[in-house]
PDB file of C-alpha atoms and ligand atoms in Angstrom:
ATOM      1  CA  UNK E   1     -15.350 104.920 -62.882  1.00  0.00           C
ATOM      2  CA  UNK E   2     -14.812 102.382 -65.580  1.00  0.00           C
ATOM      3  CA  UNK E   3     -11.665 103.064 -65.995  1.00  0.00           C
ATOM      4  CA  UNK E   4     -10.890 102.643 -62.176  1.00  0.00           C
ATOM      5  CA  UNK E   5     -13.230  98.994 -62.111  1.00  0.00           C
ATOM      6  CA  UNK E   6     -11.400  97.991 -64.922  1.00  0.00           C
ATOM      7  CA  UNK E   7      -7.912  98.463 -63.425  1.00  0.00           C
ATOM      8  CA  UNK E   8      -8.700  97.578 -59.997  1.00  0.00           C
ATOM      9  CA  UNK E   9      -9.858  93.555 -61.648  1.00  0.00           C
ATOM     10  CA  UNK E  10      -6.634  93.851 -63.441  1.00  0.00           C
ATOM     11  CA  UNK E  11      -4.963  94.181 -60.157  1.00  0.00           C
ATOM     12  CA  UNK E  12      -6.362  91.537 -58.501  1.00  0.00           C
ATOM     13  CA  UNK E  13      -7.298  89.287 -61.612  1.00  0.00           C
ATOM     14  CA  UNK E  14      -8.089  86.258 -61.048  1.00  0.00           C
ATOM     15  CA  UNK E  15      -7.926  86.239 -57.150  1.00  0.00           C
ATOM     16  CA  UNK E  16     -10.733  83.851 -57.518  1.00  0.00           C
ATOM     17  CA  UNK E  17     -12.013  84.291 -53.720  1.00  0.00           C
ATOM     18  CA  UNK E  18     -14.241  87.601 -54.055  1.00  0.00           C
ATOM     19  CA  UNK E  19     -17.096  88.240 -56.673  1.00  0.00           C
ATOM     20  CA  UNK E  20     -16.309  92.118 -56.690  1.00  0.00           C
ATOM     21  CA  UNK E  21     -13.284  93.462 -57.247  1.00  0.00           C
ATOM     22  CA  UNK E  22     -13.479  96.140 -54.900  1.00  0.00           C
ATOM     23  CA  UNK E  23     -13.508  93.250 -52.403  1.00  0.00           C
ATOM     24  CA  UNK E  24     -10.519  91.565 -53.266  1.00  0.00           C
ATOM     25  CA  UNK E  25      -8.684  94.012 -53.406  1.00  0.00           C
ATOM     26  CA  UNK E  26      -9.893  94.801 -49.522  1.00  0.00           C
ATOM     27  CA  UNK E  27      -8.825  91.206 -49.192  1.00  0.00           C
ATOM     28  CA  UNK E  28      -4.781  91.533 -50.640  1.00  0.00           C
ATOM     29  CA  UNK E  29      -4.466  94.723 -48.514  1.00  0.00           C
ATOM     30  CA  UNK E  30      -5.209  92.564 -45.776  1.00  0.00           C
ATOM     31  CA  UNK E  31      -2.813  89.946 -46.759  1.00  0.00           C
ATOM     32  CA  UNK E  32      -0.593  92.740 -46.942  1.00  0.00           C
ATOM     33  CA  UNK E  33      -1.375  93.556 -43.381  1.00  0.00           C
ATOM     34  CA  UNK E  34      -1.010  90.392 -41.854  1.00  0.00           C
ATOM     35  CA  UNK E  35       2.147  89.444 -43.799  1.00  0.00           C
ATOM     36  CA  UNK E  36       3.509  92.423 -42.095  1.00  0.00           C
ATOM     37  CA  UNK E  37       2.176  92.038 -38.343  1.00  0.00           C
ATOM     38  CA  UNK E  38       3.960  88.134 -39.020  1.00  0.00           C
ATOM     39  CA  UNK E  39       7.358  89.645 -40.128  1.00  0.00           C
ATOM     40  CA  UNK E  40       7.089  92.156 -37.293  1.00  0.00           C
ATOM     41  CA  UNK E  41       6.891  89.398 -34.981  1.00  0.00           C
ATOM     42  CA  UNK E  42       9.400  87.545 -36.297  1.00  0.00           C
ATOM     43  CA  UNK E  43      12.072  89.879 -36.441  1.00  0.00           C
ATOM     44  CA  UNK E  44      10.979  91.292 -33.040  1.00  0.00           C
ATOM     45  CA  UNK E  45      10.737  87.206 -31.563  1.00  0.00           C
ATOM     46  CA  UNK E  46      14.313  86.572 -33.258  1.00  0.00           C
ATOM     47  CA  UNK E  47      15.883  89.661 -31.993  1.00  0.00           C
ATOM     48  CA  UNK E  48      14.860  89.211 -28.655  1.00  0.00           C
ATOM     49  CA  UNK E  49      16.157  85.798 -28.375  1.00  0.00           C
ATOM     50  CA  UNK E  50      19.247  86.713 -29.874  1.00  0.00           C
ATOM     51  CA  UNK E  51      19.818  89.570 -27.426  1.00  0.00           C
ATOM     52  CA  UNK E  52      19.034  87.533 -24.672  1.00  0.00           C
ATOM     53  CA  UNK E  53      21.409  84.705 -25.701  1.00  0.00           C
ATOM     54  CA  UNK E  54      24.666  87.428 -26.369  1.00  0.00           C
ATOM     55  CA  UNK E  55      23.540  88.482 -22.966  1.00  0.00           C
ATOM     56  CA  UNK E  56      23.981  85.125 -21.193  1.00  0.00           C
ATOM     57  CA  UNK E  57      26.993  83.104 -23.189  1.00  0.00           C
ATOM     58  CA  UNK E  58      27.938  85.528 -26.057  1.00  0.00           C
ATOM     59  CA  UNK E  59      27.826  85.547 -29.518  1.00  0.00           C
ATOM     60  CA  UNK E  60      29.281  82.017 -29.793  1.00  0.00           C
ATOM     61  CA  UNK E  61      26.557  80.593 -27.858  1.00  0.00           C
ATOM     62  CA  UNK E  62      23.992  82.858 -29.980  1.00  0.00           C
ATOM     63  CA  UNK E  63      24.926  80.981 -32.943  1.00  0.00           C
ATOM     64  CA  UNK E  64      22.440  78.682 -31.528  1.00  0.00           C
ATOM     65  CA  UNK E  65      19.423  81.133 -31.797  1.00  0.00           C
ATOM     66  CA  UNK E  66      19.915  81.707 -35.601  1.00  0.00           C
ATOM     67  CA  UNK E  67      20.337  78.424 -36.383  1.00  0.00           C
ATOM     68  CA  UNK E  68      17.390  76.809 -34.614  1.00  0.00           C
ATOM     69  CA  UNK E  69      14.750  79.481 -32.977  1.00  0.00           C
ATOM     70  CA  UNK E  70      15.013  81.343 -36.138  1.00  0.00           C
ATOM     71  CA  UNK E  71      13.622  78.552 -38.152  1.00  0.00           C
ATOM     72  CA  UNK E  72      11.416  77.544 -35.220  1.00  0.00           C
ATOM     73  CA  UNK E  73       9.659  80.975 -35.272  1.00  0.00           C
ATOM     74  CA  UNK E  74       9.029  80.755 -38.980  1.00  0.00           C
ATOM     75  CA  UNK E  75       7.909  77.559 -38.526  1.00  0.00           C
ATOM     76  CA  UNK E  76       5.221  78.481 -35.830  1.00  0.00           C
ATOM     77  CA  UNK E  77       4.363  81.678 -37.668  1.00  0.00           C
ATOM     78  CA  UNK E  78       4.170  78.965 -40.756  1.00  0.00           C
ATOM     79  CA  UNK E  79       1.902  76.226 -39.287  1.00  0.00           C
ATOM     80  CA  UNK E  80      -0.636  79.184 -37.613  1.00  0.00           C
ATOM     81  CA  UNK E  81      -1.366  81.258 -40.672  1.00  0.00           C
ATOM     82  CA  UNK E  82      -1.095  77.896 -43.260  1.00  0.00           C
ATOM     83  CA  UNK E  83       1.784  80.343 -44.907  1.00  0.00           C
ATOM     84  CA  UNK E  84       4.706  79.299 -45.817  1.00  0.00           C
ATOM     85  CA  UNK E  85       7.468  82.363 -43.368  1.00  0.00           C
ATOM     86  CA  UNK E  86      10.906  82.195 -43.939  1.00  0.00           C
ATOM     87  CA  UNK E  87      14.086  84.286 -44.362  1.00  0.00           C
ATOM     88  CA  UNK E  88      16.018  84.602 -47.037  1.00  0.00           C
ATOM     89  CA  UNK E  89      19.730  86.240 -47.381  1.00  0.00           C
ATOM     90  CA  UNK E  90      21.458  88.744 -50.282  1.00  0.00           C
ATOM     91  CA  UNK E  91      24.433  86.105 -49.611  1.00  0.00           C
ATOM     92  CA  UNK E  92      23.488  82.826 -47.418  1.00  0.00           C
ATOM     93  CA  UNK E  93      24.700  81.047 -44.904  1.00  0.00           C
ATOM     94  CA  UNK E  94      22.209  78.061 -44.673  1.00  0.00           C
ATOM     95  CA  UNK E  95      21.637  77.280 -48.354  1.00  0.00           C
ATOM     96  CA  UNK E  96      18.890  75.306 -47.342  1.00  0.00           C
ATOM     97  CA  UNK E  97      16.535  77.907 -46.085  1.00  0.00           C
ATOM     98  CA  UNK E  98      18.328  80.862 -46.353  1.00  0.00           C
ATOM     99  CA  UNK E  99      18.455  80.890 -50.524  1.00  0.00           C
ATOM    100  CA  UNK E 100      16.251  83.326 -52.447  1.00  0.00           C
ATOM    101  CA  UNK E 101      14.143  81.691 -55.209  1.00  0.00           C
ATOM    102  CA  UNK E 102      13.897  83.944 -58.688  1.00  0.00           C
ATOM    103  CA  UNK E 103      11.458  86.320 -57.013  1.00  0.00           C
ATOM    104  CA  UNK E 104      12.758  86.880 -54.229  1.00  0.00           C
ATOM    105  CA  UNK E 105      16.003  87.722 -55.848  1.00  0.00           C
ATOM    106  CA  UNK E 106      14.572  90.028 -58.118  1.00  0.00           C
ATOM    107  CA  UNK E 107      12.492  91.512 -54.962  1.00  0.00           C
ATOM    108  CA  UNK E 108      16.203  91.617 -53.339  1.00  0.00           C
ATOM    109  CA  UNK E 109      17.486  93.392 -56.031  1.00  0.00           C
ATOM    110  CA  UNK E 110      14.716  96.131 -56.182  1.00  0.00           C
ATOM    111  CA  UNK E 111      15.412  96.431 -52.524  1.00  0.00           C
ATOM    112  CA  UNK E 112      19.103  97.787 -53.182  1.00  0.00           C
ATOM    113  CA  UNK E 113      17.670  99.385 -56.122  1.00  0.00           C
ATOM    114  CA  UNK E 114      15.013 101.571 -53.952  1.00  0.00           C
ATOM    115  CA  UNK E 115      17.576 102.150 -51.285  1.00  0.00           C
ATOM    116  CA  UNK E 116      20.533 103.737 -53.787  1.00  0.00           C
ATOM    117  CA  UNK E 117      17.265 106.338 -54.451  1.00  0.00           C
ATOM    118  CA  UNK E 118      16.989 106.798 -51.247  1.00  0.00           C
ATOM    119  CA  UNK E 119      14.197 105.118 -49.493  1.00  0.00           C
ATOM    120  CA  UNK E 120      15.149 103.542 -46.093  1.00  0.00           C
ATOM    121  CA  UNK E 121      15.058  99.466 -45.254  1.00  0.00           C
ATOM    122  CA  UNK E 122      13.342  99.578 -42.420  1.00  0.00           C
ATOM    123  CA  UNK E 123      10.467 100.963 -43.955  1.00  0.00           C
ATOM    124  CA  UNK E 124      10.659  98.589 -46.925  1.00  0.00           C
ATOM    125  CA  UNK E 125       8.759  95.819 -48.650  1.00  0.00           C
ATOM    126  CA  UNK E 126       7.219  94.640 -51.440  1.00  0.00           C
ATOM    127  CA  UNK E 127       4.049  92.039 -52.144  1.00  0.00           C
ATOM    128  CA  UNK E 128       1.989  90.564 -55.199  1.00  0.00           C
ATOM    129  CA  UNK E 129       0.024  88.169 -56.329  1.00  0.00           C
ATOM    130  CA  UNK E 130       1.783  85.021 -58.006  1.00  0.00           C
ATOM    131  CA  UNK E 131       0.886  82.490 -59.702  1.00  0.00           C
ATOM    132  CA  UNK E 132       2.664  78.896 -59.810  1.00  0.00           C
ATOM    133  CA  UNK E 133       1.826  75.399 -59.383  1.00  0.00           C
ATOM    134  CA  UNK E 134      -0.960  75.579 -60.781  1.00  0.00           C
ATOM    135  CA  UNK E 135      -3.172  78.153 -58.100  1.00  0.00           C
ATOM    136  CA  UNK E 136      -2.340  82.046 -57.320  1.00  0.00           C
ATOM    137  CA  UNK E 137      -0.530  82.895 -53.995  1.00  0.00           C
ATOM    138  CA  UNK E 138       0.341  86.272 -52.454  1.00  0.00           C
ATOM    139  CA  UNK E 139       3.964  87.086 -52.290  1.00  0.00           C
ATOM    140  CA  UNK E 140       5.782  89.343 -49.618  1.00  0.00           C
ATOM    141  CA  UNK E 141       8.834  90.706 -48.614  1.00  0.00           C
ATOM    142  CA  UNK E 142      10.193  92.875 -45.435  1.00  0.00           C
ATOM    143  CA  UNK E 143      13.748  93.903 -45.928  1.00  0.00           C
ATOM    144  CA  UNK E 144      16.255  93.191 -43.243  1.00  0.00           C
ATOM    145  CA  UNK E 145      18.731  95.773 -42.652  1.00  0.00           C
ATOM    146  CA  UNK E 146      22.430  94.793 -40.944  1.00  0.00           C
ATOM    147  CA  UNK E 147      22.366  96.221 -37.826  1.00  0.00           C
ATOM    148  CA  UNK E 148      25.369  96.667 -35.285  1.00  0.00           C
ATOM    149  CA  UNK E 149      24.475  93.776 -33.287  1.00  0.00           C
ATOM    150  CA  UNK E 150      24.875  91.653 -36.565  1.00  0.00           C
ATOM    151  CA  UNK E 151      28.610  92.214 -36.815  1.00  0.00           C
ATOM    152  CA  UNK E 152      29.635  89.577 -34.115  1.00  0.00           C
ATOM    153  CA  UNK E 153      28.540  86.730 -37.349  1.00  0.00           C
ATOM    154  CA  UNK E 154      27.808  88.844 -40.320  1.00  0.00           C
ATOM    155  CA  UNK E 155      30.624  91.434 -40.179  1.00  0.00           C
ATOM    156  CA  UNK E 156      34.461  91.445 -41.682  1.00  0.00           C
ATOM    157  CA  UNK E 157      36.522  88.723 -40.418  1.00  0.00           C
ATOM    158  CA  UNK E 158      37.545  91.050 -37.895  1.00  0.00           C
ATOM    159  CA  UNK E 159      34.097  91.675 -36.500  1.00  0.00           C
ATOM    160  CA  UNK E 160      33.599  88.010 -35.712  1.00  0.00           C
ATOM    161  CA  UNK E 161      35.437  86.639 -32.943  1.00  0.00           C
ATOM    162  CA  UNK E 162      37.754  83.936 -33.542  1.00  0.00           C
ATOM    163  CA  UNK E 163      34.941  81.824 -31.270  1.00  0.00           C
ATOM    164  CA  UNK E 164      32.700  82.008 -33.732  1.00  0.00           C
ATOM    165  CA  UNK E 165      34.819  82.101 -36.669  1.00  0.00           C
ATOM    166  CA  UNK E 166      35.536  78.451 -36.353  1.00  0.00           C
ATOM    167  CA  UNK E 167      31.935  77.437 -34.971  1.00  0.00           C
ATOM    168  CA  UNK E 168      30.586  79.375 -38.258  1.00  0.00           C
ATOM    169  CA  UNK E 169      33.204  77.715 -40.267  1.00  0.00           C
ATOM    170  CA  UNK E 170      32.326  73.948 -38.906  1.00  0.00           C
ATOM    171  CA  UNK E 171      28.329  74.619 -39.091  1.00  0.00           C
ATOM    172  CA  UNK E 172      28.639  76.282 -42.269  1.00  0.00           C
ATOM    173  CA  UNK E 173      31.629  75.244 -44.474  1.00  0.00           C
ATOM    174  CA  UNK E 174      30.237  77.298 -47.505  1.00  0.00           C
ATOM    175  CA  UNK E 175      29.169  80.682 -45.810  1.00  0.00           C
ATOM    176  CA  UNK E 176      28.347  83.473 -47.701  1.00  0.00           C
ATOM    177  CA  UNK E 177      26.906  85.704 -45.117  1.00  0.00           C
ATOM    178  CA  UNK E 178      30.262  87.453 -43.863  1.00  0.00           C
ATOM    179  CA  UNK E 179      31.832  90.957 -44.684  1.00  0.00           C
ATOM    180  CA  UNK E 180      27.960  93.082 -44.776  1.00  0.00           C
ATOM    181  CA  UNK E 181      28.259  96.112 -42.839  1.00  0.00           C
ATOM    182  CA  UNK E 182      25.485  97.903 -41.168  1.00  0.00           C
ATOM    183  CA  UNK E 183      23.125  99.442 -43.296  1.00  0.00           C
ATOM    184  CA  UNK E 184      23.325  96.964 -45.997  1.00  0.00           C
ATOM    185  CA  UNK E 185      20.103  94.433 -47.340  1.00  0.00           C
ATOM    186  CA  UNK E 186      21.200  91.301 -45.013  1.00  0.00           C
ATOM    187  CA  UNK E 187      17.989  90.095 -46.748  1.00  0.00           C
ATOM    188  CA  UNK E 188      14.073  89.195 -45.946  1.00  0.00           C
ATOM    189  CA  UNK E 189      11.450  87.686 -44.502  1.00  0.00           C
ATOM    190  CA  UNK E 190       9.943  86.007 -47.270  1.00  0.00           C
ATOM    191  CA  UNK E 191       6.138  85.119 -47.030  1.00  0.00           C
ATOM    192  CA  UNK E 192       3.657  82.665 -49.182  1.00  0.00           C
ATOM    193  CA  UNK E 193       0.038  83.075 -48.669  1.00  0.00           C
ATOM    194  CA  UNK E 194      -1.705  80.557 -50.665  1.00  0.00           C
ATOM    195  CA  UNK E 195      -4.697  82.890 -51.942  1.00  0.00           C
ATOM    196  CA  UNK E 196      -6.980  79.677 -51.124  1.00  0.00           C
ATOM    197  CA  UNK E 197      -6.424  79.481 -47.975  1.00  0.00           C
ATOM    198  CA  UNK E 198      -8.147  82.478 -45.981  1.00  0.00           C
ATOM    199  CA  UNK E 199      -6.868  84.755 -43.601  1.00  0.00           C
ATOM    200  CA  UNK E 200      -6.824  83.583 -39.984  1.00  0.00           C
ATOM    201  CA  UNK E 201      -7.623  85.965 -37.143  1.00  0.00           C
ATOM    202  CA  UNK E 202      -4.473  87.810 -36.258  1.00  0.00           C
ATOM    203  CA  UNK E 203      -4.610  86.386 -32.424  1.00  0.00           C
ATOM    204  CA  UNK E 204      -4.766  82.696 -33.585  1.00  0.00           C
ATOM    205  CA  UNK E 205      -1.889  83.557 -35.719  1.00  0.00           C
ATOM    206  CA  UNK E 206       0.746  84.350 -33.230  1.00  0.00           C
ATOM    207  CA  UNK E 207       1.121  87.646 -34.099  1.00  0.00           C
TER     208      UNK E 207
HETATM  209  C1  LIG M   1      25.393  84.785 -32.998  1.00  0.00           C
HETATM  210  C2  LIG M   1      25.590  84.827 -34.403  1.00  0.00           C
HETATM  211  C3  LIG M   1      24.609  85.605 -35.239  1.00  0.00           C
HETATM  212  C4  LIG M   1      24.192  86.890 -35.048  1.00  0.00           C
HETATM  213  C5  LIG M   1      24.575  87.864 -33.946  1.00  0.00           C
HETATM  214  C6  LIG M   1      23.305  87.176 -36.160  1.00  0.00           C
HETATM  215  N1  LIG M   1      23.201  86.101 -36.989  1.00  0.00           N
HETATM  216 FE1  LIG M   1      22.116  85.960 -38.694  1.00  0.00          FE
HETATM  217  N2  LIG M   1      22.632  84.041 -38.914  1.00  0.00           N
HETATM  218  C7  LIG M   1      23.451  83.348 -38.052  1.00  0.00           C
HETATM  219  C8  LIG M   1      23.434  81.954 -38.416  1.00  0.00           C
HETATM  220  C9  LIG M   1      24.178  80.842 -37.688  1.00  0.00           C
HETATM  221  C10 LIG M   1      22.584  81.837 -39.539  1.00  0.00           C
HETATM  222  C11 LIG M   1      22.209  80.571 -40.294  1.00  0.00           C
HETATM  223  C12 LIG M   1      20.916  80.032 -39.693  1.00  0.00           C
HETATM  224  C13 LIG M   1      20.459  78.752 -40.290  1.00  0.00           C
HETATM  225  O1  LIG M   1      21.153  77.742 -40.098  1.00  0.00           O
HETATM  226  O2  LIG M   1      19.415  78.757 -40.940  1.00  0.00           O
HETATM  227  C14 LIG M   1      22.105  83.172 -39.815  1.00  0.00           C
HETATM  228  C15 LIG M   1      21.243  83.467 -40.855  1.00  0.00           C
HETATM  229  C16 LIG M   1      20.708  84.698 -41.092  1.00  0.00           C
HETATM  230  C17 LIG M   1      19.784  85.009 -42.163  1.00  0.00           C
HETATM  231  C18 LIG M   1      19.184  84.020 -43.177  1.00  0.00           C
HETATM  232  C19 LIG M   1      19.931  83.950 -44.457  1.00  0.00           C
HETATM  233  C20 LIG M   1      21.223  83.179 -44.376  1.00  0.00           C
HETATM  234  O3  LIG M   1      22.276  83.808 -44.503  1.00  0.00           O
HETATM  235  O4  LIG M   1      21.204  81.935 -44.182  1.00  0.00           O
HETATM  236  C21 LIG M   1      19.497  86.324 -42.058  1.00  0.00           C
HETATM  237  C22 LIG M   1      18.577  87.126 -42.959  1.00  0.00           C
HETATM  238  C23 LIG M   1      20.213  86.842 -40.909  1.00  0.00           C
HETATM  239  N3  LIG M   1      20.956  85.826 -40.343  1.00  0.00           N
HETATM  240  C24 LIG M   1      20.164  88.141 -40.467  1.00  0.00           C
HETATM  241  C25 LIG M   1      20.741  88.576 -39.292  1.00  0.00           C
HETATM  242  C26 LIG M   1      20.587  89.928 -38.780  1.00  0.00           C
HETATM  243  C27 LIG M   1      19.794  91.035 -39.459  1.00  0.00           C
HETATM  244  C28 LIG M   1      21.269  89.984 -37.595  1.00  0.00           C
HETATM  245  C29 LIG M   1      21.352  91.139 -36.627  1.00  0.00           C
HETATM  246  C30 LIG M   1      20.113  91.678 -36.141  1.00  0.00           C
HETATM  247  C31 LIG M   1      21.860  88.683 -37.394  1.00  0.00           C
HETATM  248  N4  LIG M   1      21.532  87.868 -38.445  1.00  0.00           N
HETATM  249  C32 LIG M   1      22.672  88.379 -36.314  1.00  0.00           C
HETATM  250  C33 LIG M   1      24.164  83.857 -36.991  1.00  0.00           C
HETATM  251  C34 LIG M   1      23.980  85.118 -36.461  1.00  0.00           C
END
């Protein structure tokens, strides 16, 4: 019983929100939860979009989804929870948002590492607590397996139509994010929940 007190406030030290650490602990799997309800819905959001827009004008005209509702999602899912939601890649194509910080590409890494013993990315992710700038935050990932219907502007340069190829390659003149094929780590939602800010009710979230 010590013993377990004792670890659990190791666990959780220093949350700083909870007196008891049986609480805060309650609290992070929470966090867990809701990081994981948000990254459902923004894979599900993103893949819907993206599917609908191959539908209608093909994979050259879904370029568009990825490069604006994808950071339009994560910026709604952002704004609602006071998170900060975004996606990060094993190799990038936007730089800008799509880079992994040292975390995440340690995370990344333990990804590949986890899936070489066997454990499948769909079912994968990984959180903690954090601390930087000065105040503790809890960090999450959901892995983000390449699928078939990535291949069109992920896959080998004979996957992606020669469309695209040149849209890709005016958008993006340093892409990285070519040549995965499916069952790889494409990469992850990435989620920051500053531990001061508390959780909001999962309907006024978006999720
Ligand atoms: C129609 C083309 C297209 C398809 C299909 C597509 N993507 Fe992308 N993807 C992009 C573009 C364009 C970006 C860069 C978006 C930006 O500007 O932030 C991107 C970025 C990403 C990123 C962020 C990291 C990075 O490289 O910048 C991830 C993760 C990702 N895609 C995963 C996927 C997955 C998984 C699928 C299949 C379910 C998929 N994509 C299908 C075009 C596509």
């Amino acid at each position: 019983m010590q013993f377990t007190s004792k670890l659990l406030s190791t666990l959780i030290a220093g949350t700083m929100m909870i007196g008891t650490g049986a609480n805060a602990a309650d609290d992070l799997a929470a966090r867990e939860q809701a990081a994981r309800a948000a990254s459902g819905a923004f894979v599900q959001k993103l893949g819907g979009a993206l599917k609908a827009e191959m539908q209608k004008g093909g994979p050259e005209q879904a370029i568009l989804v990825c490069r604006d509702i994808a950071p339009q999602i994560a910026g709604e899912l952002s704004r609602a929870n006071g998170w900060r939601v975004t996606r990060v890649g094993t190799r990038v194509r936007n730089p800008m948002l799509g880079m992994p910080d040292d975390w995440e590409r340690n995370v990344l890494t333990d990804f590949e590492a986890r899936a070489a013993k066997g454990e499948k990315y769909p079912d994968m992710a990984f959180g903690e607590v954090v601390e930087f700038g000065g105040s503790k935050h809890y960090r999450f990932m959901k892995a983000i397996p390449m699928q078939e219907a990535c291949l069109s502007c992920h896959g080998s340069a004979e996957q992606i139509p020669a469309g695209v190829k040149a849209k890709l390659a005016s958008t993006y003149p340093h892409d990285l994010a070519t040549g995965y094929k499916p069952g790889e780590l494409r990469g992850a939602v990435s989620i920051i929940q500053p531990l001061d800010i508390p959780l909001v009710a999962s309907e006024a979230a978006g999720n």
